[in-house]
mmCIF file of C-alpha atoms and ligand atoms in Angstrom:
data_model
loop_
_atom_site.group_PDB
_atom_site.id
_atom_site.type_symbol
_atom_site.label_atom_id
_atom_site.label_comp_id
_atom_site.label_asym_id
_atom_site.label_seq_id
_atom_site.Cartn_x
_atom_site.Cartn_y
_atom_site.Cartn_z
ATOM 1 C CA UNK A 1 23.018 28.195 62.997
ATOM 2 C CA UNK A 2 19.709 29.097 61.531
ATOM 3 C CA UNK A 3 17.318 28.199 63.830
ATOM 4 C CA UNK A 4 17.326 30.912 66.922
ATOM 5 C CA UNK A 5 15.545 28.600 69.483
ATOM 6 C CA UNK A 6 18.281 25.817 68.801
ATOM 7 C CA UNK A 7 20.785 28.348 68.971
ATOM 8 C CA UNK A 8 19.722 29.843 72.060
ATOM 9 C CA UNK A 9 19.576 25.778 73.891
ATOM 10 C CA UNK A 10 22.896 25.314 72.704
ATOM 11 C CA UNK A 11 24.404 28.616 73.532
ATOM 12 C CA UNK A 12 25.188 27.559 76.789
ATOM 13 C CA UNK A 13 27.865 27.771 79.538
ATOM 14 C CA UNK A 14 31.288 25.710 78.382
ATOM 15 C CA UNK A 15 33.986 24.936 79.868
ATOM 16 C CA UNK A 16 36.854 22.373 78.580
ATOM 17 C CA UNK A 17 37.815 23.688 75.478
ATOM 18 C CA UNK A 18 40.604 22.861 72.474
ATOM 19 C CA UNK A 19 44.239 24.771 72.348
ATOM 20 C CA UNK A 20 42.841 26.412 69.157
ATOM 21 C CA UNK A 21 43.030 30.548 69.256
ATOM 22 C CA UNK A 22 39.906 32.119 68.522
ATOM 23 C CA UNK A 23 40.389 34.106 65.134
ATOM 24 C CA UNK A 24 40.825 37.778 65.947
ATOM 25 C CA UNK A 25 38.033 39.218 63.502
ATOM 26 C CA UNK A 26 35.623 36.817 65.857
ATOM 27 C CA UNK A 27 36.945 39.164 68.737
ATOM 28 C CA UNK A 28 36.428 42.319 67.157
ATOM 29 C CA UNK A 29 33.042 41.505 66.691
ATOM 30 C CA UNK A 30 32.820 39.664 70.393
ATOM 31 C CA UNK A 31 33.733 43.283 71.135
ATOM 32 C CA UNK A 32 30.976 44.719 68.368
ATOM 33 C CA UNK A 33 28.398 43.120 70.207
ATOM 34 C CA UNK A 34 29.126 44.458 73.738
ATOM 35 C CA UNK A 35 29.427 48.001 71.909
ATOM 36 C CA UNK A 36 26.284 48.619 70.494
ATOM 37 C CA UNK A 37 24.431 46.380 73.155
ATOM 38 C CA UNK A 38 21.808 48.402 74.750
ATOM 39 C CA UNK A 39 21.803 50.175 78.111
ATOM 40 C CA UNK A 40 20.225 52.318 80.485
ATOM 41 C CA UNK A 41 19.824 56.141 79.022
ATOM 42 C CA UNK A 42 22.022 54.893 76.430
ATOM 43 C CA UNK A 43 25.226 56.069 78.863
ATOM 44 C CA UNK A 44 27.473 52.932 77.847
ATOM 45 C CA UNK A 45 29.516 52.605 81.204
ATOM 46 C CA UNK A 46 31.293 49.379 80.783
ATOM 47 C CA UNK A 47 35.022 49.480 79.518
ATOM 48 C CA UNK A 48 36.683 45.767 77.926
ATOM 49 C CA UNK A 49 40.368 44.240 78.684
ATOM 50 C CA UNK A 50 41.328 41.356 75.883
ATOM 51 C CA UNK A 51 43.831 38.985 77.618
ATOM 52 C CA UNK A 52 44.286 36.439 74.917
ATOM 53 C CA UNK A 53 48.385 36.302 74.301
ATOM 54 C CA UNK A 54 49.013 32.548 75.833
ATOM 55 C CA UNK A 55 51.336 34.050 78.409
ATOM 56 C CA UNK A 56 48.562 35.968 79.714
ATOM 57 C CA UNK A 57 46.171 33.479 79.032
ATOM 58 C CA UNK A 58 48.428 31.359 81.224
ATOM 59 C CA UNK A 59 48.123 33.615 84.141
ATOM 60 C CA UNK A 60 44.531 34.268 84.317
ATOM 61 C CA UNK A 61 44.191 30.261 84.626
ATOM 62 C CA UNK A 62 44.479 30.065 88.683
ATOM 63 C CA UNK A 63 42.170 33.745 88.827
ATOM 64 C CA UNK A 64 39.382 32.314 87.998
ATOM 65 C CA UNK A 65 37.256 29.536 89.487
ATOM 66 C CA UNK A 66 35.179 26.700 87.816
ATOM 67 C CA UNK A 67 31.279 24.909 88.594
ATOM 68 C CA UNK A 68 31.081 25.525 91.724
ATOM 69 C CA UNK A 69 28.664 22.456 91.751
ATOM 70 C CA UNK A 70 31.246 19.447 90.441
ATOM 71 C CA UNK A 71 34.580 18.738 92.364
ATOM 72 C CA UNK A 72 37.458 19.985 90.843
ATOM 73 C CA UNK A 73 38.618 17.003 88.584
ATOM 74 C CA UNK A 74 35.122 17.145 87.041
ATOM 75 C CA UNK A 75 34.590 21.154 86.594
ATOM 76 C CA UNK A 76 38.436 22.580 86.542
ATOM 77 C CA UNK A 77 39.629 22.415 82.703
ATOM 78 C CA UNK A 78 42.675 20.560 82.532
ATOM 79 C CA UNK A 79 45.884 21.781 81.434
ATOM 80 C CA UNK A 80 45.294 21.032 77.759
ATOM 81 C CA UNK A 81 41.609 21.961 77.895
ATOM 82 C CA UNK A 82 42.025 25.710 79.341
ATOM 83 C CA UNK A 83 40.218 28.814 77.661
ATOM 84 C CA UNK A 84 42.222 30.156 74.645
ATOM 85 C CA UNK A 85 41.008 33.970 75.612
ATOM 86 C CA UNK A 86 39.860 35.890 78.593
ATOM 87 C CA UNK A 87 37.039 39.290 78.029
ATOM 88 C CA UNK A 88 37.273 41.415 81.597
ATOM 89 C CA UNK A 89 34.194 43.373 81.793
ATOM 90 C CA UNK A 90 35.038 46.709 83.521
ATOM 91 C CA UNK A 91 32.859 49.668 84.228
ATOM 92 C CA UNK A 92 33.773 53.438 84.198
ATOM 93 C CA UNK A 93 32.652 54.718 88.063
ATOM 94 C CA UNK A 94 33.430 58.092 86.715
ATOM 95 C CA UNK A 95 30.181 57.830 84.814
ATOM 96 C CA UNK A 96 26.544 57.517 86.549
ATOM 97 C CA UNK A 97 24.288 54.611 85.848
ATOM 98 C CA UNK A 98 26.060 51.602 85.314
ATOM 99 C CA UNK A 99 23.971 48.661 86.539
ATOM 100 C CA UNK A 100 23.380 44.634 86.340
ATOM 101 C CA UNK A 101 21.058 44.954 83.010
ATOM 102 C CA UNK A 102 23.045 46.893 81.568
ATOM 103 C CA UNK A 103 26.125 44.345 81.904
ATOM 104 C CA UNK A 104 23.797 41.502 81.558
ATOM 105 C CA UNK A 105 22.600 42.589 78.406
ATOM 106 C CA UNK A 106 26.405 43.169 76.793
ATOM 107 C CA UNK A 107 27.573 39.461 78.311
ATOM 108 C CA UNK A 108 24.341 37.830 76.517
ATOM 109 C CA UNK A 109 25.382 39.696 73.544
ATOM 110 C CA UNK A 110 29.061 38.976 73.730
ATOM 111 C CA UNK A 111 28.241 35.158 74.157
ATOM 112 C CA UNK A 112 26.000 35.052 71.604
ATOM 113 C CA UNK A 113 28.103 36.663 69.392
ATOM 114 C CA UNK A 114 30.656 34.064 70.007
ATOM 115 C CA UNK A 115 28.496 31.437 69.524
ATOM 116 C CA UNK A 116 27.356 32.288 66.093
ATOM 117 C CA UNK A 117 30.996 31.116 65.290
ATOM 118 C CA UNK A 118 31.484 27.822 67.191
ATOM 119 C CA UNK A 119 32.976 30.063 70.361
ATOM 120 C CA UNK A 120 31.537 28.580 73.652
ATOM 121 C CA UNK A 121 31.468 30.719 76.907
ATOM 122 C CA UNK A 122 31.799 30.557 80.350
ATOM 123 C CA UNK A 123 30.541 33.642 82.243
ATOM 124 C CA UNK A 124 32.348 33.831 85.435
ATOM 125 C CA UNK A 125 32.177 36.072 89.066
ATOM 126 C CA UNK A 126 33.737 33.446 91.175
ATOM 127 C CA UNK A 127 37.551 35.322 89.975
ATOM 128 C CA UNK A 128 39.955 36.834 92.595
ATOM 129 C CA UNK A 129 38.979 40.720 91.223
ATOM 130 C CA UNK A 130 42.223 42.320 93.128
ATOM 131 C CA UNK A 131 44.663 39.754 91.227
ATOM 132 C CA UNK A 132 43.072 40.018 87.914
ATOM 133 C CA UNK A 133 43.026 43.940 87.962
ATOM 134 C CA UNK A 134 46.447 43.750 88.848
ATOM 135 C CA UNK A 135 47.391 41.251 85.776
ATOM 136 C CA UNK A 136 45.585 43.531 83.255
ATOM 137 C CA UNK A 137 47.064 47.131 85.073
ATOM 138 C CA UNK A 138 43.198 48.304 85.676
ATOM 139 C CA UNK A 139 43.140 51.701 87.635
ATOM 140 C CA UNK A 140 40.817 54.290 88.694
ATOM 141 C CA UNK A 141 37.685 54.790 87.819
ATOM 142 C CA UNK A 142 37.698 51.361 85.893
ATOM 143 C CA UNK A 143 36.097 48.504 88.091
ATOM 144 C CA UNK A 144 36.580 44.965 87.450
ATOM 145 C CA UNK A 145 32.908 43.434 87.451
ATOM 146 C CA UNK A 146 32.863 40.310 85.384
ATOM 147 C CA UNK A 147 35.328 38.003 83.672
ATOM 148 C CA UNK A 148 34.045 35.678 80.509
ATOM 149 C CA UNK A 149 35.928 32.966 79.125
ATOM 150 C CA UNK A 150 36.138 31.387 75.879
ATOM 151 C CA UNK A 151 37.171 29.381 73.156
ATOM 152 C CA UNK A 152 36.200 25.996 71.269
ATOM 153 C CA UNK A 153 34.357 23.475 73.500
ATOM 154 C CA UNK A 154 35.703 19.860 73.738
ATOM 155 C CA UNK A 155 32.318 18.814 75.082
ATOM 156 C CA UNK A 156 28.520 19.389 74.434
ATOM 157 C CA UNK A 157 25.541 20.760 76.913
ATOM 158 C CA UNK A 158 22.214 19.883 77.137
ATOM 159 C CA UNK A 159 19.371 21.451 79.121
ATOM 160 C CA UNK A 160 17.063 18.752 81.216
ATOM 161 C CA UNK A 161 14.221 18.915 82.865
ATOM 162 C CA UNK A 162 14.850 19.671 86.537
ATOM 163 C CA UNK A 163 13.522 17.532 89.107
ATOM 164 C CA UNK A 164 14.068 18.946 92.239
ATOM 165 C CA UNK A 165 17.416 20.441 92.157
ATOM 166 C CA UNK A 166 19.140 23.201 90.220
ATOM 167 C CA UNK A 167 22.579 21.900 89.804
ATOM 168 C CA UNK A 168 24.114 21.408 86.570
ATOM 169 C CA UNK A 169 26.109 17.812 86.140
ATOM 170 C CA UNK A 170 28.130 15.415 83.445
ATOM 171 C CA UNK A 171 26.301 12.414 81.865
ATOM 172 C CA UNK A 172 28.884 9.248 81.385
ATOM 173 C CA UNK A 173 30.391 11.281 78.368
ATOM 174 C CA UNK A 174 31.682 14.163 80.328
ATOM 175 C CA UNK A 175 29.375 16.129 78.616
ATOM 176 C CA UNK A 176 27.163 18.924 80.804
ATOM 177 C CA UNK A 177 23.459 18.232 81.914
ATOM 178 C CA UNK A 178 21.976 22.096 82.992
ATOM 179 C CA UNK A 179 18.546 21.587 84.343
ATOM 180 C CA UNK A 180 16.458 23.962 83.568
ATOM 181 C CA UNK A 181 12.372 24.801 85.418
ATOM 182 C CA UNK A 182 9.444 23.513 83.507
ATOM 183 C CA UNK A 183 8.144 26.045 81.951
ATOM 184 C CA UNK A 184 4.553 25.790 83.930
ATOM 185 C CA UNK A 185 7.155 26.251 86.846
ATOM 186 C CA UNK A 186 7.859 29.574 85.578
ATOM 187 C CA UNK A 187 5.279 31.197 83.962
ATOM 188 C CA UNK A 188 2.960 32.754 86.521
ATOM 189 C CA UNK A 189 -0.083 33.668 84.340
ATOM 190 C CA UNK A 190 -1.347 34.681 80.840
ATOM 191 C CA UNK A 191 -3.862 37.407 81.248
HETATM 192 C C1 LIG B 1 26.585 35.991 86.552
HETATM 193 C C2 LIG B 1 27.174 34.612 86.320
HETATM 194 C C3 LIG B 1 28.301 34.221 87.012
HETATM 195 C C4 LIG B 1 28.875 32.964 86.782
HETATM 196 N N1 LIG B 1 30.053 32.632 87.401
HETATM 197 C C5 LIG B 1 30.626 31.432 87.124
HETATM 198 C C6 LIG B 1 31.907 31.103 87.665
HETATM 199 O O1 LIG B 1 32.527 31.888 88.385
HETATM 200 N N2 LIG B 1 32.443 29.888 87.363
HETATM 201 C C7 LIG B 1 31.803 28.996 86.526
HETATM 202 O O2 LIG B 1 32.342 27.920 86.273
HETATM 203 N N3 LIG B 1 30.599 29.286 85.988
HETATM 204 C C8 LIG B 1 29.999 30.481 86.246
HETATM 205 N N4 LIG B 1 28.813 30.818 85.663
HETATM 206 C C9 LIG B 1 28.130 29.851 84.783
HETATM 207 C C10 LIG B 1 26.853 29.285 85.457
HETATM 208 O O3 LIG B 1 27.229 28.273 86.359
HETATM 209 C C11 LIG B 1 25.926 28.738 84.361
HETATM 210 O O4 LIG B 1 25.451 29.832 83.606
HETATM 211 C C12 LIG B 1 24.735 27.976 84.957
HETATM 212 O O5 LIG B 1 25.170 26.809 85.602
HETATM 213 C C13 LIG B 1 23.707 27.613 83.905
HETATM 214 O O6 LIG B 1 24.311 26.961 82.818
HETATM 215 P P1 LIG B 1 24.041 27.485 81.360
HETATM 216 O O7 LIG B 1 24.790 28.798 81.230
HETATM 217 O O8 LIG B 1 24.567 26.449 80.451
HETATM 218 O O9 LIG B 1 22.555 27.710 81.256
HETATM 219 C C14 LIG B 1 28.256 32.076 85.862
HETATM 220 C C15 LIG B 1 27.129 32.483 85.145
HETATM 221 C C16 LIG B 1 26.603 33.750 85.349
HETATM 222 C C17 LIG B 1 25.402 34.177 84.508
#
């Protein structure tokens, strides 16, 4: 995609998605893109779990929970629409300084990343954190924080101009609608 504003409105949150496997060199550099992300006194706190082999896959499925704003049959994938590969953000509490940028900036980077190659995303907190750490063996000092999903969207997103409420929903083809503030909504001043 050449164009980095069209990139950026259609790098969006996905999440119905083909049974295709995302190649393993776009993982590597999924991963490249959370390593060299920036962060806070450059101390690079945050630690990565790939779960991607299908049985895996498989078992991360009822972990994790989906839009929050549609009912179920709308915003749960179904069984042939799942993500083909789960990214568990952890951070090292052995080290100081770990914070919200810091992980904010490596899951922008990560989903961009993916993106670049066709790989949609769907960033995701609403996960059962003592289940997944279990499925993935996490232990001391690594803290789940964040779990991202992935893999080649069945349907498209569009931003929208928001009238009065923030919640995302389908149009007739299934396909997202994310509204988004004007942006005289949002900018405060130009000095
Ligand atoms: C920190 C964070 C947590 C999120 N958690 C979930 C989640 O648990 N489940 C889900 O389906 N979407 C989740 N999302 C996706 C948001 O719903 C989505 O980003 C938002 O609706 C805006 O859509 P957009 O990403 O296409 O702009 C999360 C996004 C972020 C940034």
């Amino acid at each position: 995609m050449e164009d980095m504003m069209e990139f950026l409105r259609t790098r969006r949150t996905y999440r119905r998605f083909a049974q295709r496997p995302v190649d393993p060199a776009i993982v590597r550099e999924i991963l490249e893109a959370a390593r060299i992300a920036s962060c806070g006194a450059n101390r690079q706190t945050l630690r990565y779990a790939v779960i991607q082999s299908p049985e895996a896959v498989a078992r991360m499925q009822p972990l994790v929970h989906w839009a929050a704003y549609l009912p179920p049959e709308q915003g749960t994938p179904g069984p042939d629409q799942t993500p083909v590969l789960f990214i568990a953000v952890c951070q090292d509490e052995s080290l100081p300084g770990c914070n919200d940028t810091d992980e904010g900036l490596a899951l922008g980077s990560m989903t961009a990343a993916a993106w670049a190659h066709g790989v949609g995303s769907c960033i995701m907190r609403a996960i059962d954190r003592p289940a997944i750490s279990e499925l993935i063996g996490l232990r001391e000092p690594l803290k789940l924080r964040t779990v991202v999903a992935f893999g080649y969207p069945l349907h498209k997103s569009r931003i929208v101009e928001m009238k009065d409420d923030v919640k995302y929903y389908l149009d007739e083809e299934g396909n997202y609608c994310v509204p988004k503030r004007r942006m005289e909504d949002i900018l405060i001043k130009t000095l």
